Amino acid sequence: MKFLFGLILLVFATALFAETQEQAYYRALKFEEAGDIPAALQAFEEAVALPGEYTEEIQGIIRDYEAALGMSDSDTVSASLWDSFHVAGELGLYGMHYKESGMEKGEMGGDLFLNVNPYLDYASGVWSHTFAASVQGDYFLNNDDMPVLDTNDWNIVFGLEYTLFGKSMLLDLGYDFNIEGKNLSSDVYAWFEKDLFRFEKQRLGAVAWGFYQTSGPMSFAVYGSWHRTVPVGLNGTIYVGAKYEADSVFDYKSYFRSYDDVVNDTTESLTADDLVFQNVLGKWFGPIWRSRISYKFKNRITIEGKMNLYYRFAVGGPDSDFEKIKKFTGVCGATVSWKNWKLNYYLGLERKYTRLTLPHFYKKIYTESSSLTQLKLGVKWDI
């Protein structure tokens, strides 16, 4: 029994004081600054074998070193081996407050969720592959008091994902199967990013992204991108571009016209069966901005801010009045996180605001403004 207890303590102590990818990366940079190239390359190789968010950046640095030193792919032991199997995940609780124009107090509720994401990395030459699966379950608290927000009591999502890293490029493909109460749907997405320029710790590139869900929504966007990635200090990601989206919208004008015809029909030849219930495709297009800026301290505390802006014009819909609608969505938030071993604890606040500019007819139909505020508390891991 004492042996077992001692073994457990040894495993716990080893895990607690194990070097993280961030620490190994920082150690490699110190060797690089001192001019000790062999030690720096060894430290980078040790860092890339650890789970973390700098894998792509470190792989690029190693490739640059190998090219400069004239090393072949066979010189890298990890180049043709299955690198590692990991299990990432997140357990979180979001407190939510929703309010729209016309509501006095708004609605309050919560989202308790768990996400488990096993994945496998494989490196071959200059290519790195990641195969991942995921299961996420959401349980919405106080759901009976959120009729306008209209969430199910619980949701489950099963996902598959493949990611390909190459020299200065990234391809991410995914499929999700969604169970929302009694509703079933699937969605697929693709993200392609190509680095065009690199200088110091920064990258400039171009992105194409697409999303389609069988229940209706679809989107496509193109961006110019900027990244700054360092283990300690200021980090940032900015995407600027244009986005097109389409979704099913109800044809209210046709319905109201058919309703008036039925009510005013003096011959009584029209009945409720003559009411027009039809959905058409609503199309939107406009500029978009997505950004995250963070500062990482040596004590493993990170402060992060985000701001996403999307202003779009209706470019298709059921009638000419619908095509006069303009819609703005803004998301801003801040998060404080602390990393201990392979666990990342976070606390954040985020607010999403939506504002519609509506012609007279649609002022009676759609809500002009709404906001969703979320207080986020949780822990992420990558083991």
PDB file of C-alpha atoms in Angstrom, residues 191 193 207 223-227 237-241 288-292:
ATOM      1  CA  TRP A 191      -9.980  26.622 -43.389  1.00  0.00           C
ATOM      2  CA  GLU A 193      -4.218  29.673 -44.608  1.00  0.00           C
ATOM      3  CA  VAL A 207      -7.063  32.845 -45.596  1.00  0.00           C
ATOM      4  CA  TYR A 223      -9.106  37.324 -45.080  1.00  0.00           C
ATOM      5  CA  GLY A 224      -5.715  38.878 -44.919  1.00  0.00           C
ATOM      6  CA  SER A 225      -4.013  37.688 -41.728  1.00  0.00           C
ATOM      7  CA  TRP A 226      -1.372  38.887 -39.262  1.00  0.00           C
ATOM      8  CA  HIS A 227       0.143  36.801 -36.452  1.00  0.00           C
ATOM      9  CA  THR A 237      -3.879  37.589 -34.407  1.00  0.00           C
ATOM     10  CA  ILE A 238      -5.858  39.822 -36.777  1.00  0.00           C
ATOM     11  CA  TYR A 239      -8.017  38.820 -39.755  1.00  0.00           C
ATOM     12  CA  VAL A 240      -9.451  41.470 -42.083  1.00  0.00           C
ATOM     13  CA  GLY A 241     -11.605  40.576 -45.080  1.00  0.00           C
ATOM     14  CA  ILE A 288     -15.385  41.614 -41.347  1.00  0.00           C
ATOM     15  CA  TRP A 289     -12.691  42.090 -38.700  1.00  0.00           C
ATOM     16  CA  ARG A 290     -11.558  39.439 -36.189  1.00  0.00           C
ATOM     17  CA  SER A 291      -8.807  40.022 -33.651  1.00  0.00           C
ATOM     18  CA  ARG A 292      -7.215  38.624 -30.495  1.00  0.00           C
TER      19      ARG A 292
END
